[in-house]
Amino acid sequence: MSKNINPFLVTDQSKLGKFHVKAMLITGMGVLSDGYGLSSVAVILPIILTSLGGEVTGLTTSFLSAAPLMGMIVGSLLFGYLGNSGRKKYYGIDVLLMTVATLLSAMSTNIVFLIITRFFFGIGAGADYVLSPTILGEHCNAKDRGKLMSAGFGLSWTMGAIFAVLVAMTCSALGLSGELTWRITLGMGALPAASVIYLRRHLPETPRFLARVQGNNQEAAEVVAAETKQATTKLDVQQDHQSVQYYLQKEKAAIIKASLLWFLADIAGYSTELYGPSLIAKGLGLSSTSFSLLTHVLFSVPSAILAVFLIDSLGRNKLQALGAFLAGCALIGFSLLGTSGIMGQFIMFGAFSFFDNLGPGSVVQAGITGIEIASTKARSIVQAITVTAGRCGAILTAFVFPSLFKYFGETVSMWFLIAILFILTVASIVLLPEAKNRSLEDCAQEVIGQEGSMGQPL
């Protein structure tokens, strides 16, 4: 009986090269824009509410925080479906939507218009959360796929958040009015998205999509040659004629498990990201900008960098479980200290940010899990489903966390997050098999066919 050979062996076994780094930077700029967009509102939320009306713990704030997340559900599902007819075909439209919506949000004259523009920003961000991880993941080699995606998404998101804080602090240092500060801070978020519109339109289609979905082995071989710097005579891959529905049914259990992981991770992560600068910072006696800058620079960035080095050696499951468990322990310390130790509380909250970003923030929230469980034919749709699950967790946070904080206080709110993190710890270990150093086809148990093989180098 003939053996099923991985036809993308040359791609999977290639060394990390300029093409991979370039693809990582191009795809990562969209997530940087998302990190900027969500964090900028969190940082300048009190100024926006003073200018346009509303209170930090009110329903207006919840809608303002949730609007881009709701838009992301629409964008991810729409472009997840469209992405199945071509990854590159729609690539660049996502950041164009983000650019236009960001500029319009900076010109808002009332809170309703701002919420609407934030919703459309979310559509672009949701599209990016599907297209970028799918494209980068399908271009990556097996050995470095984790670190490339972790750097392109986990680290990029954090850098976007820092960029937002620095812009807001610069405006404040220049003595600009509150209204001008929030408008400039929001508007500057258009720069990273706009900077890669052209580059994204010229990034090549992935060889896996070309060969498996379109049946275009010749062009796929040309892309493989460009990626690996190894010329090939041909790429002999059988086109996949199975329906998307077949794979959604076949991979249903894995999709549900991956969706649950992202749902839980976003409840914990977005609670502190959306409301830390406006609620927790106040209790610590810090301004929202100082609180965000210190936590991101001192804790989030180092943890994101560490994750890049650990994810392909320690593995996705162990890294995520370790990060979630230690993040929960840090929140226990934060809660027990109360208001008696302000510096200690800040350090414990920083430790939470470090470990949460090290684990969930650099694994499931970086979009890795959905990519690695799905077959090529259904990958963009599966990614859309997992993104949607995560956004549902974040939306739940946007509406529930401020109410918990308002009616039950900080301690109850923290213990709610602690429980979520400990559930995530166990789920990270038991739900899905480890994917480190494995090809996408192996991870998804995708049967390429008995005849698939890579052409020999010229």
XYZ file of C-alpha atoms in Angstrom:
458
model
C 0.000 0.000 0.000
C 1.447 3.362 -1.011
C 2.190 5.888 1.661
C 0.485 9.286 1.933
C 3.391 11.729 1.431
C 3.231 15.358 2.495
C 3.563 17.275 -0.785
C 4.512 20.483 1.052
C 7.587 18.917 2.644
C 9.975 21.440 1.067
C 7.907 24.300 2.511
C 7.620 22.675 5.951
C 11.315 21.817 6.167
C 12.639 25.103 4.767
C 14.714 27.413 6.934
C 13.386 30.659 8.310
C 14.053 33.239 5.597
C 13.381 36.769 4.398
C 10.088 35.758 2.796
C 8.745 34.457 6.113
C 9.814 37.579 8.008
C 8.344 39.865 5.338
C 5.045 37.972 5.402
C 4.999 38.178 9.199
C 5.520 41.961 9.154
C 2.899 42.551 6.467
C 0.285 40.440 8.202
C 1.179 41.742 11.662
C 0.448 45.378 10.833
C -3.282 44.692 10.713
C -3.250 43.238 14.221
C -1.084 46.165 15.339
C -3.885 48.431 14.072
C -6.432 46.398 16.011
C -4.321 46.623 19.156
C -4.031 50.361 18.623
C -7.735 50.793 17.935
C -9.020 48.912 20.973
C -6.385 50.198 23.370
C -6.672 53.823 22.262
C -10.331 53.957 23.237
C -9.558 52.343 26.605
C -6.855 54.930 27.291
C -8.845 58.007 26.281
C -12.282 56.745 27.317
C -12.783 59.301 30.124
C -11.888 62.145 27.729
C -14.276 60.858 25.056
C -17.107 60.556 27.563
C -16.448 64.060 28.865
C -16.563 65.375 25.306
C -19.488 63.360 23.952
C -21.354 62.273 27.101
C -21.617 59.116 29.212
C -20.027 57.484 32.266
C -17.295 54.876 32.554
C -19.553 52.206 34.078
C -22.586 53.097 31.979
C -24.269 51.335 29.060
C -22.777 53.851 26.614
C -19.298 52.691 27.527
C -20.271 49.065 27.039
C -21.607 49.759 23.556
C -18.540 51.815 22.698
C -16.263 48.994 23.827
C -18.378 46.262 22.248
C -19.061 47.950 18.877
C -15.751 46.948 17.228
C -16.084 43.448 18.701
C -19.558 43.100 17.194
C -18.178 44.352 13.902
C -15.427 41.748 14.114
C -18.011 38.972 14.232
C -19.587 40.278 11.023
C -16.205 40.810 9.357
C -14.781 37.433 10.357
C -17.798 35.450 9.187
C -18.111 37.396 5.936
C -14.445 37.218 4.983
C -14.107 33.704 6.318
C -16.628 32.692 3.682
C -15.060 34.904 0.998
C -11.564 33.737 1.899
C -12.450 30.270 0.729
C -12.491 31.591 -2.828
C -9.049 33.182 -2.425
C -6.933 34.404 0.471
C -5.113 37.096 -1.500
C -8.221 38.071 -3.456
C -9.581 40.060 -0.521
C -6.338 40.823 1.251
C -5.868 44.568 1.682
C -9.592 45.276 1.759
C -9.509 44.516 5.482
C -6.947 47.200 6.330
C -8.620 49.631 3.916
C -11.853 49.283 5.901
C -9.932 49.801 9.129
C -8.231 52.912 7.747
C -11.436 54.617 6.553
C -13.408 53.728 9.684
C -10.617 54.978 11.954
C -10.462 58.357 10.207
C -14.248 58.708 10.384
C -14.272 57.830 14.085
C -11.825 60.662 14.748
C -14.334 63.076 13.183
C -17.310 61.911 15.272
C -19.639 64.628 16.537
C -21.687 62.405 18.845
C -21.385 59.101 20.650
C -23.774 57.265 18.288
C -21.692 58.120 15.217
C -18.548 57.061 17.067
C -20.115 53.703 17.962
C -21.149 53.164 14.318
C -17.680 53.943 12.963
C -16.142 51.685 15.588
C -18.449 48.917 14.384
C -17.165 49.309 10.817
C -13.591 49.355 12.118
C -14.434 46.020 13.677
C -15.593 44.606 10.333
C -12.155 45.307 8.888
C -10.412 43.955 11.988
C -12.528 40.800 11.902
C -11.611 40.250 8.275
C -7.957 40.689 9.191
C -8.196 38.171 12.043
C -9.284 35.583 9.485
C -7.155 36.439 6.459
C -3.836 37.294 8.120
C -3.382 34.182 10.301
C -4.606 31.963 7.450
C -2.181 33.474 4.961
C 0.798 33.561 7.310
C 0.132 30.080 8.652
C -0.084 28.590 5.160
C 3.172 30.266 4.109
C 5.140 29.208 7.215
C 7.524 26.314 7.670
C 6.547 23.796 10.356
C 9.436 24.508 12.733
C 8.899 28.279 12.959
C 5.144 28.601 12.394
C 4.425 29.188 16.075
C 7.030 31.895 16.585
C 6.120 33.687 13.336
C 2.422 33.779 14.201
C 3.103 34.656 17.825
C 5.332 37.565 16.769
C 3.007 38.625 13.968
C -0.060 38.743 16.163
C 0.633 38.503 19.910
C 3.596 40.889 19.879
C 2.164 43.142 17.163
C -1.067 43.669 19.112
C 0.900 44.770 22.156
C 3.055 47.145 20.113
C -0.114 48.715 18.728
C -1.386 49.249 22.258
C 1.869 50.959 23.239
C 1.737 53.153 20.148
C -1.751 54.315 21.180
C -0.610 55.225 24.687
C 2.417 57.147 23.395
C 0.264 59.192 21.019
C -2.185 60.058 23.806
C 0.639 61.003 26.178
C 2.330 63.147 23.523
C -0.895 65.065 22.925
C -1.269 65.618 26.637
C 2.365 66.741 26.995
C 1.858 69.260 24.211
C -0.998 70.780 26.165
C -3.665 69.970 23.594
C -7.302 70.114 24.625
C -9.080 66.940 25.659
C -11.197 66.895 22.513
C -8.219 67.379 20.220
C -6.307 64.710 22.145
C -8.897 61.968 21.663
C -9.470 62.855 18.007
C -5.748 62.773 17.167
C -5.239 59.611 19.195
C -8.022 57.793 17.354
C -7.062 59.166 13.949
C -3.415 58.121 14.186
C -4.612 54.524 14.284
C -5.155 54.739 10.533
C -1.399 54.908 9.827
C -0.340 51.283 10.464
C -3.336 49.914 8.575
C -2.849 52.246 5.603
C 0.868 51.466 5.416
C 0.340 47.877 4.272
C -2.605 48.173 1.863
C -0.308 48.079 -1.174
C 1.994 45.397 0.251
C -0.904 43.110 1.072
C -2.300 43.334 -2.438
C 1.069 42.090 -3.760
C 1.717 39.265 -1.292
C 1.467 35.982 -3.251
C -1.400 33.566 -2.796
C -0.531 30.640 -0.533
C 0.704 27.453 -2.237
C -1.665 25.348 -0.183
C -4.697 27.256 -1.439
C -3.429 27.300 -5.026
C -2.809 23.547 -5.103
C -5.467 22.079 -2.837
C -8.414 24.389 -3.543
C -7.732 25.745 -7.048
C -5.748 22.824 -8.410
C -3.085 25.194 -9.754
C 0.092 23.211 -9.091
C 2.260 25.241 -11.440
C 1.694 28.570 -9.711
C 1.883 26.851 -6.321
C 5.332 25.487 -7.222
C 6.460 28.989 -8.214
C 5.385 30.365 -4.830
C 7.116 27.498 -3.017
C 10.302 28.246 -4.966
C 10.096 31.927 -3.972
C 9.492 31.045 -0.314
C 12.194 28.433 0.042
C 14.745 29.563 -2.565
C 14.628 25.989 -3.880
C 13.527 25.665 -7.501
C 11.234 22.693 -8.112
C 10.312 20.910 -11.310
C 6.696 20.558 -10.279
C 4.314 20.329 -7.343
C 2.209 17.204 -7.594
C -0.787 17.783 -5.329
C -4.263 16.390 -5.734
C -6.964 19.082 -5.809
C -9.462 18.680 -2.986
C -12.960 18.077 -4.346
C -14.582 17.523 -0.956
C -17.158 20.094 0.162
C -16.513 22.582 2.949
C -19.482 21.068 4.796
C -17.688 17.707 4.802
C -14.719 19.207 6.678
C -16.869 21.247 9.056
C -18.615 18.039 10.067
C -15.372 16.028 10.193
C -13.606 18.648 12.331
C -16.655 19.665 14.376
C -15.305 18.489 17.724
C -11.952 20.245 17.254
C -13.694 23.452 16.110
C -15.882 23.484 19.230
C -12.875 22.926 21.480
C -10.770 25.623 19.797
C -13.703 28.039 19.952
C -14.143 27.400 23.670
C -10.462 28.124 24.300
C -10.637 31.493 22.532
C -13.955 32.337 24.218
C -12.455 31.804 27.671
C -9.198 33.585 26.808
C -10.994 36.707 25.612
C -13.172 36.952 28.708
C -10.049 37.187 30.842
C -7.875 39.200 28.461
C -10.346 41.836 27.349
C -11.715 42.515 30.835
C -8.440 44.068 31.850
C -7.535 45.481 28.430
C -10.828 47.329 27.963
C -11.319 48.514 31.525
C -7.924 48.354 33.210
C -6.940 51.904 32.199
C -10.288 53.395 33.277
C -11.295 51.297 36.314
C -8.306 49.474 37.806
C -5.865 52.338 37.225
C -8.120 54.666 39.194
C -7.968 52.366 42.211
C -4.178 52.348 41.986
C -3.997 56.127 41.786
C -2.539 56.163 38.271
C -3.650 57.972 35.134
C -5.020 55.755 32.371
C -2.089 56.549 30.068
C 0.576 55.910 32.697
C -1.086 52.676 33.758
C -1.294 51.353 30.182
C 2.232 52.369 29.225
C 3.804 50.866 32.337
C 1.933 47.554 32.140
C 2.577 47.090 28.413
C 6.254 48.126 28.422
C 7.261 46.437 31.678
C 5.182 43.288 31.387
C 3.303 42.649 28.124
C 6.148 43.242 25.652
C 8.731 41.103 27.515
C 6.207 38.268 27.809
C 5.299 38.469 24.109
C 8.996 38.282 23.188
C 9.523 35.341 25.541
C 6.547 33.561 23.977
C 8.166 33.810 20.547
C 11.122 31.796 21.853
C 9.063 29.248 23.788
C 6.058 28.439 21.620
C 7.836 26.068 19.221
C 9.952 24.408 21.914
C 7.664 24.196 24.942
C 4.589 23.821 22.759
C 1.246 25.611 22.401
C -0.687 23.641 25.034
C 1.899 23.796 27.820
C 2.657 27.474 27.194
C -1.006 28.444 27.243
C -1.798 26.368 30.334
C 1.242 27.707 32.194
C 0.399 31.301 31.284
C -3.279 31.002 32.247
C -2.487 29.308 35.573
C 0.143 31.850 36.626
C -2.069 34.740 35.449
C -4.811 33.423 37.715
C -2.374 33.180 40.628
C -1.284 36.771 40.006
C -4.901 37.958 40.162
C -5.326 36.132 43.465
C -2.388 38.126 44.809
C -3.851 41.323 43.344
C -7.210 40.664 45.006
C -5.821 39.665 48.415
C -3.666 42.778 48.670
C -6.714 45.034 48.378
C -6.029 48.723 48.776
C -3.440 48.105 51.484
C -0.539 47.728 49.102
C -0.808 49.935 46.024
C 2.665 49.130 44.715
C 2.142 45.439 45.406
C -1.190 45.541 43.572
C 0.441 47.126 40.551
C 3.180 44.482 40.510
C 0.628 41.676 40.791
C -1.508 43.163 38.039
C 1.633 43.497 35.941
C 2.396 39.832 36.621
C -1.113 38.985 35.429
C -0.488 40.927 32.210
C 2.846 39.169 31.748
C 1.527 35.630 32.134
C -1.763 36.208 30.327
C 0.118 37.579 27.332
C 2.737 34.828 27.569
C 0.096 32.095 27.382
C -3.378 32.786 25.929
C -2.352 36.096 24.363
C 0.426 34.491 22.324
C -1.363 31.244 21.461
C -5.125 31.071 21.019
C -5.635 34.859 20.869
C -2.945 35.052 18.192
C -5.188 32.940 15.955
C -2.881 29.926 15.905
C -5.290 27.267 17.109
C -7.970 27.691 14.455
C -5.375 27.565 11.686
C -3.770 24.358 12.910
C -6.922 22.290 13.414
C -8.462 22.973 9.987
C -8.015 21.415 6.573
C -7.020 23.769 3.746
C -10.436 23.642 2.079
C -12.210 24.922 5.185
C -9.410 26.797 6.979
C -10.648 30.380 6.533
C -14.181 29.403 7.605
C -12.942 27.481 10.652
C -10.783 30.474 11.591
C -13.851 32.707 11.280
C -15.774 30.470 13.665
C -13.033 30.543 16.306
C -12.626 34.324 15.940
C -16.375 34.737 16.420
C -16.252 32.657 19.596
C -13.480 34.851 20.947
C -15.352 38.032 20.128
C -18.432 36.662 21.899
C -16.274 36.256 25.003
C -14.971 39.804 24.614
C -18.493 41.211 24.085
C -19.668 39.396 27.211
C -16.801 41.087 29.004
C -17.722 44.515 27.624
C -21.201 44.325 29.127
C -20.717 42.127 32.213
C -17.373 43.272 33.650
C -18.300 46.947 34.240
C -21.554 45.824 35.904
C -19.648 43.381 38.115
C -17.235 46.166 38.991
C -20.012 48.654 39.674
C -22.376 46.499 41.745
C -20.078 43.920 43.370
C -16.734 45.693 43.487
C -13.211 44.944 42.369
C -12.719 41.800 44.468
C -15.685 39.887 43.017
C -14.706 40.987 39.513
C -11.194 39.651 39.989
C -12.385 36.280 41.335
C -14.664 35.916 38.336
C -11.609 36.288 36.072
C -9.558 33.943 38.281
C -12.152 31.202 37.844
C -12.123 31.694 34.057
C -8.326 31.459 33.949
C -8.199 28.221 35.951
C -10.842 26.665 33.685
C -8.737 27.753 30.708
C -5.664 26.151 32.292
C -7.271 22.708 32.363
C -8.938 23.149 28.963
C -5.604 24.063 27.342
C -4.112 20.722 28.335
C -6.992 18.329 27.689
C -8.921 19.656 24.683
C -6.559 19.616 21.685
C -3.431 17.670 20.667
C -0.089 19.496 20.536
C 0.725 21.023 17.138
C 4.342 22.166 17.543
C 6.729 21.232 14.706
C 3.952 19.455 12.785
C 2.772 20.285 9.267
C -0.672 21.829 8.894
C -1.778 18.720 7.018
C -0.657 16.497 9.888
C -2.314 18.705 12.519
C -5.644 18.591 10.683
C -5.224 14.951 9.619
C -5.796 16.148 6.073
C -5.451 13.317 3.566
C -3.628 14.756 0.558
C -3.780 11.591 -1.506
C -1.538 8.648 -2.251
C 0.274 10.313 -5.116
C 1.172 13.682 -3.597
C 4.863 14.487 -3.676
C 7.125 17.443 -4.086
C 9.126 17.837 -7.253
C 12.857 17.465 -6.980
C 15.097 20.546 -6.968
C 16.494 21.547 -10.334
